[in-house]
XYZ file of N, CA and C in Angstrom:
726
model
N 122.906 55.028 4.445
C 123.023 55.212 5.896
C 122.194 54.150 6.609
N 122.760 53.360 7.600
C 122.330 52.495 8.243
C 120.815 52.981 9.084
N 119.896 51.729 9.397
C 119.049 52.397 10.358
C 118.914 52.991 11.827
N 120.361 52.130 12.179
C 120.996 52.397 13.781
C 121.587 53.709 13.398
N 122.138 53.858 12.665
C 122.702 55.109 12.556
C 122.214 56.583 12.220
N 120.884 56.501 11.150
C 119.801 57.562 11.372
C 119.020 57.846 12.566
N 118.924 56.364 13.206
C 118.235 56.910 14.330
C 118.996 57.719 15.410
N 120.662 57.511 15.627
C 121.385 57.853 16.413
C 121.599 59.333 16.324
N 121.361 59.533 14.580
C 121.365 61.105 14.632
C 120.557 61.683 15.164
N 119.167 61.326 14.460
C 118.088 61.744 15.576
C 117.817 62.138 16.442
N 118.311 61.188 17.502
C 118.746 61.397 18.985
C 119.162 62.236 19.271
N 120.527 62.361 18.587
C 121.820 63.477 18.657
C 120.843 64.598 18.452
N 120.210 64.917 17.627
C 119.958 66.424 17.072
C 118.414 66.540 17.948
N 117.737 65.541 18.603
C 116.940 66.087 19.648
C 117.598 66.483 21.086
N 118.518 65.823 20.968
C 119.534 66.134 22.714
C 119.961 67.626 22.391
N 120.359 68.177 21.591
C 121.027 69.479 20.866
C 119.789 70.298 21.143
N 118.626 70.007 20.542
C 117.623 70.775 20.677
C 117.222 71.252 21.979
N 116.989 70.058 22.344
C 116.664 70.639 23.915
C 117.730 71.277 25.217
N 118.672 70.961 24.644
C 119.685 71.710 25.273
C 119.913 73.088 25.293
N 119.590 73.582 24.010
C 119.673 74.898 23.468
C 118.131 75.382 23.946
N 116.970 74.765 23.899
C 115.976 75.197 24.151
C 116.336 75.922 25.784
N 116.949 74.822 26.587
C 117.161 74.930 28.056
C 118.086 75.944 28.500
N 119.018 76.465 27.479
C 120.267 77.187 27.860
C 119.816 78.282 28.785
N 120.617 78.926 29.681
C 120.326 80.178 30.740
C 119.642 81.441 29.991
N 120.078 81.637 28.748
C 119.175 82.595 27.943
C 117.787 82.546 27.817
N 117.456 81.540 26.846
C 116.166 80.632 26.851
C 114.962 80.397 27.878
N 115.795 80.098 29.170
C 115.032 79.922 30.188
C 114.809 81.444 31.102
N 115.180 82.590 30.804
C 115.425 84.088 30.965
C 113.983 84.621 29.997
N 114.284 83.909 28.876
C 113.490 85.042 28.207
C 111.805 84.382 28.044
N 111.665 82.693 28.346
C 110.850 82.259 28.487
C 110.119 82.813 29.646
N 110.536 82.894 30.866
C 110.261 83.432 32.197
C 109.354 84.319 31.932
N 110.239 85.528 31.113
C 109.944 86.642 30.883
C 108.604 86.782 30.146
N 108.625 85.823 29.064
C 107.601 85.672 28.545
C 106.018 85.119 29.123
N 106.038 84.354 30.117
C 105.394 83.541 30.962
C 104.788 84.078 31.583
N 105.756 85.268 32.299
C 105.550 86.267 33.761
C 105.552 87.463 33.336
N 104.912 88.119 31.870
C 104.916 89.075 31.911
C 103.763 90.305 32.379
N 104.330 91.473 32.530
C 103.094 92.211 33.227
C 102.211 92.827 32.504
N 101.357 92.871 33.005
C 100.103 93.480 31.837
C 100.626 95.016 31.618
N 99.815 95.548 30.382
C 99.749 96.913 29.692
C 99.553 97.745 30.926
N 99.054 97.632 31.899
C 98.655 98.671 32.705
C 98.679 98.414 34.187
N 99.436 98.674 35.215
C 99.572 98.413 36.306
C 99.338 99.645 37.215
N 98.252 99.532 38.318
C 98.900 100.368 39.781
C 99.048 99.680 40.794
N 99.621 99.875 41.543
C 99.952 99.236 42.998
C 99.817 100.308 44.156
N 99.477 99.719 45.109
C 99.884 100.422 46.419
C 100.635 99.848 47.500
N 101.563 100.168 47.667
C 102.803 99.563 48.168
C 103.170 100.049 49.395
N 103.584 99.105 50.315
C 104.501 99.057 51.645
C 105.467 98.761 51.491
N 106.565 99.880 52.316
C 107.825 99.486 52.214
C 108.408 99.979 53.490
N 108.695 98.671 54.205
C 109.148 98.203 55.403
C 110.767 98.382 54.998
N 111.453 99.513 56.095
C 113.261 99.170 56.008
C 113.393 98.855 57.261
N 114.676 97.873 57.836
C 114.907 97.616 59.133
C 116.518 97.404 59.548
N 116.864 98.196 60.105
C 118.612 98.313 59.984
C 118.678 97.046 61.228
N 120.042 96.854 61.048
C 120.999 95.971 62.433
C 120.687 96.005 63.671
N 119.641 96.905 64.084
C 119.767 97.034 65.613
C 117.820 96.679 65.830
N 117.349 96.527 64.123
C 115.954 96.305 64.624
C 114.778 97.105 64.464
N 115.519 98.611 63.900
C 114.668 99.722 64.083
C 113.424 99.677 62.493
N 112.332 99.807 62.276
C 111.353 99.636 61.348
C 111.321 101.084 61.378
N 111.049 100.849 59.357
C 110.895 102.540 59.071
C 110.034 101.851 57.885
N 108.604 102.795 57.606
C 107.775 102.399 57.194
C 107.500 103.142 56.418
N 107.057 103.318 55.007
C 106.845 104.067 53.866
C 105.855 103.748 53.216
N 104.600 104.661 52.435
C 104.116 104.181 51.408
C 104.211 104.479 50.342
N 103.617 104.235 49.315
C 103.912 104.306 47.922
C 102.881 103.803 46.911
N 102.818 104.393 45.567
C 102.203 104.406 44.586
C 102.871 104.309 43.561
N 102.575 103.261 42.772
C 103.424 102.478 41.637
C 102.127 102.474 40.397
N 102.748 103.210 39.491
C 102.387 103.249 38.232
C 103.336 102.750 37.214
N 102.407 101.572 36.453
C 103.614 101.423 34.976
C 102.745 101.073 33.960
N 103.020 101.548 32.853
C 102.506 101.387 31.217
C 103.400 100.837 30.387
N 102.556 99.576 29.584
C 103.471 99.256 28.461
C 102.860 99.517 26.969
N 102.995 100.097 25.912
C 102.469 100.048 24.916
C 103.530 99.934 23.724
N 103.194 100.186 22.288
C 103.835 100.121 21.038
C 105.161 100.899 20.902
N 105.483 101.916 22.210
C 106.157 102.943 22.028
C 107.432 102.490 23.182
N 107.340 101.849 24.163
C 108.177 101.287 25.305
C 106.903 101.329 26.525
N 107.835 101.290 27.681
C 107.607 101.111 28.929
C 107.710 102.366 29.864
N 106.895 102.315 30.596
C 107.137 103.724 32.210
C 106.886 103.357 33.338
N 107.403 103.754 33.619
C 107.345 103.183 35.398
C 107.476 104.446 36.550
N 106.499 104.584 37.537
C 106.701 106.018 38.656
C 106.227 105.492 40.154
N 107.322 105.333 40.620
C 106.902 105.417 42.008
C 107.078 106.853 42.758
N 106.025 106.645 43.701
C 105.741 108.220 44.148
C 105.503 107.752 45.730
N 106.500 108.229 46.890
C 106.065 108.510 48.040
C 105.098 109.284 48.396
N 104.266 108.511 49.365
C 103.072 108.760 49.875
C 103.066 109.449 51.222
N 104.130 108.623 51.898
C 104.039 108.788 53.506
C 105.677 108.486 53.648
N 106.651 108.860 54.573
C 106.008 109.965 55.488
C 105.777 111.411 54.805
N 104.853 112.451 55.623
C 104.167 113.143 55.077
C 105.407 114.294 54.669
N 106.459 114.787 54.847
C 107.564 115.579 54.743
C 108.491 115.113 53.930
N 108.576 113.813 52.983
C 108.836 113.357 51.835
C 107.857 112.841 51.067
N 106.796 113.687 51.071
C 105.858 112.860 49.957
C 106.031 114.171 48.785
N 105.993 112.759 47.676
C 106.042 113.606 46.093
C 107.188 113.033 45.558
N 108.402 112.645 46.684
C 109.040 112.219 46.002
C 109.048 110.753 44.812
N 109.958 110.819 43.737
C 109.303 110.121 42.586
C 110.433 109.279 42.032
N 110.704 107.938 41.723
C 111.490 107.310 40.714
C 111.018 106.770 39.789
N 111.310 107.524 38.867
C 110.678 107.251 37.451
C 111.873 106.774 36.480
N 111.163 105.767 35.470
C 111.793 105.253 34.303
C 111.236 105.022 33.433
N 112.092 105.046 32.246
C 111.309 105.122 30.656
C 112.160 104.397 29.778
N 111.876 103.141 29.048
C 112.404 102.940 28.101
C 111.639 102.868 26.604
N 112.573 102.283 25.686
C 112.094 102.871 24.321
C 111.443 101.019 24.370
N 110.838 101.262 22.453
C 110.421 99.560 22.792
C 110.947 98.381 22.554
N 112.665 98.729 22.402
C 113.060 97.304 22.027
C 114.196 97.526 23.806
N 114.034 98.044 24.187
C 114.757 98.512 25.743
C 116.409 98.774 25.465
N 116.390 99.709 24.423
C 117.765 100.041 23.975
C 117.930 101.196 24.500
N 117.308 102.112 24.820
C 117.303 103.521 25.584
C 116.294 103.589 26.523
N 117.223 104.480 27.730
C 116.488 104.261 28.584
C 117.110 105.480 28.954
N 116.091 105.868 30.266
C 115.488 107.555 30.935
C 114.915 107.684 32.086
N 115.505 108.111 33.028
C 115.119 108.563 34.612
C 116.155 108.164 35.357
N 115.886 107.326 36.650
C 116.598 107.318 38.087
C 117.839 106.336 37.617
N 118.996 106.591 37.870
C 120.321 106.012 37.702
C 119.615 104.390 38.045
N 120.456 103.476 37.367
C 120.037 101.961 37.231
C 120.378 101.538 39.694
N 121.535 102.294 39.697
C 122.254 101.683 40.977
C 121.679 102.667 42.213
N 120.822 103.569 42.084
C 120.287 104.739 43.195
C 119.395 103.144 43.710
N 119.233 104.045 45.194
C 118.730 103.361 45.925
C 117.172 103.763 46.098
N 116.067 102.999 46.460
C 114.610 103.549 46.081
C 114.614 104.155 47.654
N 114.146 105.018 47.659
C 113.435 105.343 49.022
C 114.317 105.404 50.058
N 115.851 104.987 49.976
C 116.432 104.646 50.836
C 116.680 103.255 51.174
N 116.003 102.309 50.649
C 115.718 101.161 51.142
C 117.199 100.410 50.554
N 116.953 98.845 50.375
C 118.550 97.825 49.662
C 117.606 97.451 48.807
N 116.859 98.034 48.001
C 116.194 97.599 46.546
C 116.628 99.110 45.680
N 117.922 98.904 44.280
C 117.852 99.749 43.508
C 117.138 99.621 42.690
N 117.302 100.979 42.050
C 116.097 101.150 40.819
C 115.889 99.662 39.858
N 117.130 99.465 39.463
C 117.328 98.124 38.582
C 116.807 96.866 39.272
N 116.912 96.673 40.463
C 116.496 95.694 41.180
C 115.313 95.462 41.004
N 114.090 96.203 40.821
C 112.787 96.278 40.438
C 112.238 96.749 39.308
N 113.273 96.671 38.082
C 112.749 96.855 36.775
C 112.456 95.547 36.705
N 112.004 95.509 35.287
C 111.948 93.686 34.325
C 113.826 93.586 33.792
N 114.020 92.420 34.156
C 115.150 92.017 33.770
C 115.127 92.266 32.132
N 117.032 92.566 31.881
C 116.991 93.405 30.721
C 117.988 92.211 29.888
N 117.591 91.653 29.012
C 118.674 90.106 28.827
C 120.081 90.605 27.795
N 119.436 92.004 27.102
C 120.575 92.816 26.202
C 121.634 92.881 27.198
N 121.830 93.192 28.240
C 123.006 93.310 29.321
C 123.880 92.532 29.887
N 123.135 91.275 30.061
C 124.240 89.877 29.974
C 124.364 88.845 29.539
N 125.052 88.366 29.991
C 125.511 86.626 29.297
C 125.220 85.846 30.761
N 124.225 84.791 30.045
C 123.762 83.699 31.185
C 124.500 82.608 30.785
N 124.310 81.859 31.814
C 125.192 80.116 32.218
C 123.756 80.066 32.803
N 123.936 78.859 31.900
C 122.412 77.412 32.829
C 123.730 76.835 33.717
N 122.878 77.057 35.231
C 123.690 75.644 36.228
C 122.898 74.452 36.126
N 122.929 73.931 37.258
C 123.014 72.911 37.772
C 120.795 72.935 38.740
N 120.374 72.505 38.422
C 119.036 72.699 39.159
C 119.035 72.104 40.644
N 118.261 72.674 41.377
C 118.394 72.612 42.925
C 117.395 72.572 43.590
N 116.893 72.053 44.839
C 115.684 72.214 45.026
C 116.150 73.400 46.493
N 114.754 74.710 46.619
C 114.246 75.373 47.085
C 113.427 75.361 48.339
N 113.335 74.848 49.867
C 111.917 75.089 50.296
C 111.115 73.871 49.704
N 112.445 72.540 49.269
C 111.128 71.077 48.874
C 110.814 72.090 47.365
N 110.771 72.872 46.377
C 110.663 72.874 45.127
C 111.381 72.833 44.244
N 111.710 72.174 43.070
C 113.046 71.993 42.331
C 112.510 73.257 41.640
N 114.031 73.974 41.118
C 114.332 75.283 40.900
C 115.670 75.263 39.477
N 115.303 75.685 38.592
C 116.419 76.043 37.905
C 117.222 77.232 37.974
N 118.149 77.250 37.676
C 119.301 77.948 38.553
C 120.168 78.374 36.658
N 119.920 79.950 37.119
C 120.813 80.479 36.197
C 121.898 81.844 36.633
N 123.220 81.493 36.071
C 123.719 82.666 36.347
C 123.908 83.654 35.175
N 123.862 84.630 35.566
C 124.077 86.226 34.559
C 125.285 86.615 35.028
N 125.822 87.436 34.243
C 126.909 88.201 34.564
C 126.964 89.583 33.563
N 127.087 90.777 33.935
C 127.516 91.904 33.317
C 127.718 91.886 31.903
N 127.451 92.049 31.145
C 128.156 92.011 29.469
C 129.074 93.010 28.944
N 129.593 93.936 29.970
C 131.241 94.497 29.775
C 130.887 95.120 31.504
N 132.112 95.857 31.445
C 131.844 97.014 32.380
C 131.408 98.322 32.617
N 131.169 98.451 32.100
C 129.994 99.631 31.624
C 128.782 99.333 32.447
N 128.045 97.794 31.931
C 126.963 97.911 32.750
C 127.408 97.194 34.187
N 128.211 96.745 34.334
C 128.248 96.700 35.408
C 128.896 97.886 36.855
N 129.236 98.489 35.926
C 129.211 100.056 36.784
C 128.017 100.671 37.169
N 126.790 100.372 35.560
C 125.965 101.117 35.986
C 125.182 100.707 37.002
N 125.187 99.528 37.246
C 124.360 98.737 37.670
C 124.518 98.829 39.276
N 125.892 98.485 39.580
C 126.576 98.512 40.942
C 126.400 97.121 41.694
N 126.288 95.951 40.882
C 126.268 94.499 40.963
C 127.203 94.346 40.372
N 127.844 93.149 40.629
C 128.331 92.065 39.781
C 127.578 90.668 39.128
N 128.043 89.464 39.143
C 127.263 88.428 38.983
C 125.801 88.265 39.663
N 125.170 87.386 39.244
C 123.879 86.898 39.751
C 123.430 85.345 39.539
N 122.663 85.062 40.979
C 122.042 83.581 40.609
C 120.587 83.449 40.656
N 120.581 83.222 39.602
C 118.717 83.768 39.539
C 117.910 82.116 39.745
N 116.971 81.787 40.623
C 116.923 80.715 40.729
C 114.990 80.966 40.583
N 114.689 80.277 39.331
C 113.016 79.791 39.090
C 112.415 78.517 39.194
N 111.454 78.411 39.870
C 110.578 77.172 39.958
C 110.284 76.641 38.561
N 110.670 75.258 38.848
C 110.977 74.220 37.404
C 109.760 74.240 36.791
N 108.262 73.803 37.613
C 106.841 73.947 36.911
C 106.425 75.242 36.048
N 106.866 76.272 36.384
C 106.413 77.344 35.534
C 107.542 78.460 35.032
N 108.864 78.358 35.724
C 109.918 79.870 35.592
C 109.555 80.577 36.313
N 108.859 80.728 37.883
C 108.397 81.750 38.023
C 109.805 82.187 39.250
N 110.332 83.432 39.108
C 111.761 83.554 39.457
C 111.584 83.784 41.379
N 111.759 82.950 42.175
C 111.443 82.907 43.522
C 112.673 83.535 44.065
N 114.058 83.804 43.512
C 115.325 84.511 44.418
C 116.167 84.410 43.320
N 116.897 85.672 43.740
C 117.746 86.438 43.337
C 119.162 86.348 44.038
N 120.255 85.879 43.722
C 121.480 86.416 44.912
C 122.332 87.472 44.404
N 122.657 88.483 44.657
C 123.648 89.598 43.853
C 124.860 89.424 44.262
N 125.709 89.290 43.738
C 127.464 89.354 44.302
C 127.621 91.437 44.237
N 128.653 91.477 45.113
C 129.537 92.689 44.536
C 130.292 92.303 43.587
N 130.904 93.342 43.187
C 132.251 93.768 41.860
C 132.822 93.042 41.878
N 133.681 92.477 43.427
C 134.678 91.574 43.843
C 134.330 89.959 43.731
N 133.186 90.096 44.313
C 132.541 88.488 43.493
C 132.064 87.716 44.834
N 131.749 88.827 46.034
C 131.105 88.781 47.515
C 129.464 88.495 47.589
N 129.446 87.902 47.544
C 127.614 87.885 48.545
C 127.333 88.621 48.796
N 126.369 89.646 48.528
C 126.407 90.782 48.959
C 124.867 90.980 49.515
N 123.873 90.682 48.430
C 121.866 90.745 48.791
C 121.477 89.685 48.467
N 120.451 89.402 48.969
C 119.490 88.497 48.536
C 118.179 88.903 48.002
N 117.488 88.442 47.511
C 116.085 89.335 46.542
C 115.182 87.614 46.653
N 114.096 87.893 47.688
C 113.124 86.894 46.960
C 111.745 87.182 46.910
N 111.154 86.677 46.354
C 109.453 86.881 45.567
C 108.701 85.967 46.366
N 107.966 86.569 47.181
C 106.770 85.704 48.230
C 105.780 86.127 47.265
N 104.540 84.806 47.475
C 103.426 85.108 47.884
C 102.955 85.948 46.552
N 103.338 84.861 45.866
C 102.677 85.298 44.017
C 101.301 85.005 44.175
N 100.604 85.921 42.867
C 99.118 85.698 42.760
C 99.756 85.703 41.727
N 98.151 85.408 40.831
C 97.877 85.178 39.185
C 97.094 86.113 38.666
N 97.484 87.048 37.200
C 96.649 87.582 37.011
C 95.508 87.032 35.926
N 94.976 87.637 34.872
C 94.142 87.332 33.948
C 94.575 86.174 33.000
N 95.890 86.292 32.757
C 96.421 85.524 32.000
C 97.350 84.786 32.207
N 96.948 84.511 33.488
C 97.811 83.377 34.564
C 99.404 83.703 34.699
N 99.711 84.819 34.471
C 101.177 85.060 34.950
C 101.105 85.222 36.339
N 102.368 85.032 37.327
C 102.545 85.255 38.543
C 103.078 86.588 38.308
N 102.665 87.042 39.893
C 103.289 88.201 40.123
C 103.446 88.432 42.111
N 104.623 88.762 42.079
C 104.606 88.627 43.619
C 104.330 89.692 44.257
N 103.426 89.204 45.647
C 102.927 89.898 46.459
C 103.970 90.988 47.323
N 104.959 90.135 47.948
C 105.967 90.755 48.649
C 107.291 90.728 48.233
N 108.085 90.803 48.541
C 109.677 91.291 47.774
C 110.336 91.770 48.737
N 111.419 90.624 49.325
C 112.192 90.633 50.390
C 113.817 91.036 49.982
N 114.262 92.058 50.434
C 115.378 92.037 49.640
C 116.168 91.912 51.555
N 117.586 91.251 51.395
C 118.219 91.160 52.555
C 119.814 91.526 52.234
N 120.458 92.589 52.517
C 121.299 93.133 52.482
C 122.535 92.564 53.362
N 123.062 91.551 53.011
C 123.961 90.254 54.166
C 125.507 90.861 54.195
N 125.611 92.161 53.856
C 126.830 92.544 54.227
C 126.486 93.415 55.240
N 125.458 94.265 55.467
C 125.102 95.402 56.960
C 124.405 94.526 57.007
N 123.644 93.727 57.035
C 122.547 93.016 58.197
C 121.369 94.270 57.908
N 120.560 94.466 57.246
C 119.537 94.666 56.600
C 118.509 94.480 56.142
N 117.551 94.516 55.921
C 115.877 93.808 55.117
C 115.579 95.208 54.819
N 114.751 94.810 53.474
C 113.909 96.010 53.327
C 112.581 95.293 52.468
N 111.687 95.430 52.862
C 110.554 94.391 52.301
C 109.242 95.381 51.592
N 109.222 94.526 50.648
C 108.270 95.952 49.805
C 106.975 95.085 49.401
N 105.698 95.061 50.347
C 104.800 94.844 50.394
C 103.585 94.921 49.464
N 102.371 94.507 48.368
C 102.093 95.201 47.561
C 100.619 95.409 48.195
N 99.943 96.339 48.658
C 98.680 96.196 49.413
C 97.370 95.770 48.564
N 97.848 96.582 47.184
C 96.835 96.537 46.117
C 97.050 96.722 44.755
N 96.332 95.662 44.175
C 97.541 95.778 42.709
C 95.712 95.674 41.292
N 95.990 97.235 40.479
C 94.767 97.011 39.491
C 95.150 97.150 38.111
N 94.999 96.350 37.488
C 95.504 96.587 35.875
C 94.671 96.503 34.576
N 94.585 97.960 35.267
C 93.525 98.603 34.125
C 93.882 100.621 33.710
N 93.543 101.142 32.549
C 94.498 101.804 32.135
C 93.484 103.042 32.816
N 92.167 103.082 33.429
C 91.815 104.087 34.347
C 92.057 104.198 35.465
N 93.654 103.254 36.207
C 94.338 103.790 37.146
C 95.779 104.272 36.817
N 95.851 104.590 35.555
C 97.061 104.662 35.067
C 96.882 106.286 34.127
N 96.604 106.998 34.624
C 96.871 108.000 33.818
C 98.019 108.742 33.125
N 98.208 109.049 32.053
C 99.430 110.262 31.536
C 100.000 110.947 32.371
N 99.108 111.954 32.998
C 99.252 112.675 33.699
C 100.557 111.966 35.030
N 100.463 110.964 35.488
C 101.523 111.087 36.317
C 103.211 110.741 35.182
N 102.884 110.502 34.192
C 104.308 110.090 33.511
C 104.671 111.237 32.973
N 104.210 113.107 33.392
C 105.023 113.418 32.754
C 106.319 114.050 33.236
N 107.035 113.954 34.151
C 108.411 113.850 34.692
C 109.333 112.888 33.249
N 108.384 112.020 32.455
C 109.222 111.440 31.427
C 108.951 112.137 30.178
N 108.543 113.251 30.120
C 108.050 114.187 29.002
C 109.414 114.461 28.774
């Protein structure tokens, strides 16, 4: 074999590599990996809804989630107003996220245009990604992936269709979301303000704008206070997942 010609393979089979390194999967589960959340989370949360005509409806909330050897939990619990407090959306999965337990994937939280699924951790068993085309953001270049449903099933459960998930090129850190409907419509927008860093330098965003562009909608879910440590995380509120 010639020397022009070993080297050409070379080439060939590093272009391959990194291609596959880059594919929409890859860059999904890297994210994931990058930005993941610690063992123990609470939050205290604002959640701003605002219909078509302007009107603000204001909620609080308490966000508990645990991850350990066994899966994941997650409980949000209304705080305020005082004549719906207690109410709770809770979820549980196992630890490879093959079963899962609590609030339907497509219910709506609180009322708000953020479903339950909308604010889990993205689940990559559920679809098939396409790497696009990268774009810049707000002056930041952004890689741009689409997902789509992996039968219909989940996309029933889900009550989305496609998605364009678009992350900042320096780190993956996922800045917007666009959801289509069934039909293949524009339907929300989802973006991540105003990330901090935690211990182990993952981002995590402060606010979470979701915009509902078929009613003319916002519902913005604020985080007031965020501690991750497992003496704000007690058992005791996960057992609705008993």
């Amino acid at each position: 074999m010639s020397l022009v010609r070993a080297s050409l393979l070379v080439l060939l089979a590093g272009l391959a590599s990194t291609a596959c390194a880059q594919s929409g999967r890859e860059l999904i589960e890297a994210s994931l990996q990058r930005h993941a959340q610690p063992p123990y989370v609470y939050e205290e949360e604002t959640l701003v809804l605002s219909d078509r005509l302007g009107k603000h409806t204001v909620r609080t909330v308490k966000h508990y989630a645990k991850r350990d050897a066994a899966g994941s939990s997650s409980v949000r619990v209304l705080e305020t107003p005082a004549e719906l407090r207690g109410i709770e959306v809770v979820v549980a999965r196992d630890a490879n996220g093959a079963s899962r337990r609590g609030a339907e994937p497509s219910s709506q939280v609180f009322g708000s245009d953020f479903s339950v699924a909308d604010l889990e951790e993205e689940q990559p068993r559920n679809f098939t990604y396409e790497r696009l085309g990268d774009i810049d953001l707000e002056r930041i270049p952004h890689r741009v992936v689409r997902a789509v449903p992996k039968d219909e099933g989940v996309a029933r459960l889900l009550g989305f269709g496609e998605r364009r998930i678009y992350m900042r090129k320096e780190n993956l850190f996922i800045s917007r979301i666009d959801y289509q409907d069934r039909q293949g419509r524009l339907e929300r927008r989802e973006t991540f303000r105003d990330p901090r860093t935690d211990a182990n330098g993952a981002w995590h965003a402060a606010m979470i704008l979701m915009e509902n562009l078929r009613d003319n909608r916002r519902s913005v879910l604020k985080v007031e206070r965020r501690v991750h440590s497992p003496d704000y995380v007690p058992d005791s509120v996960f057992a609705g997942l008993q």
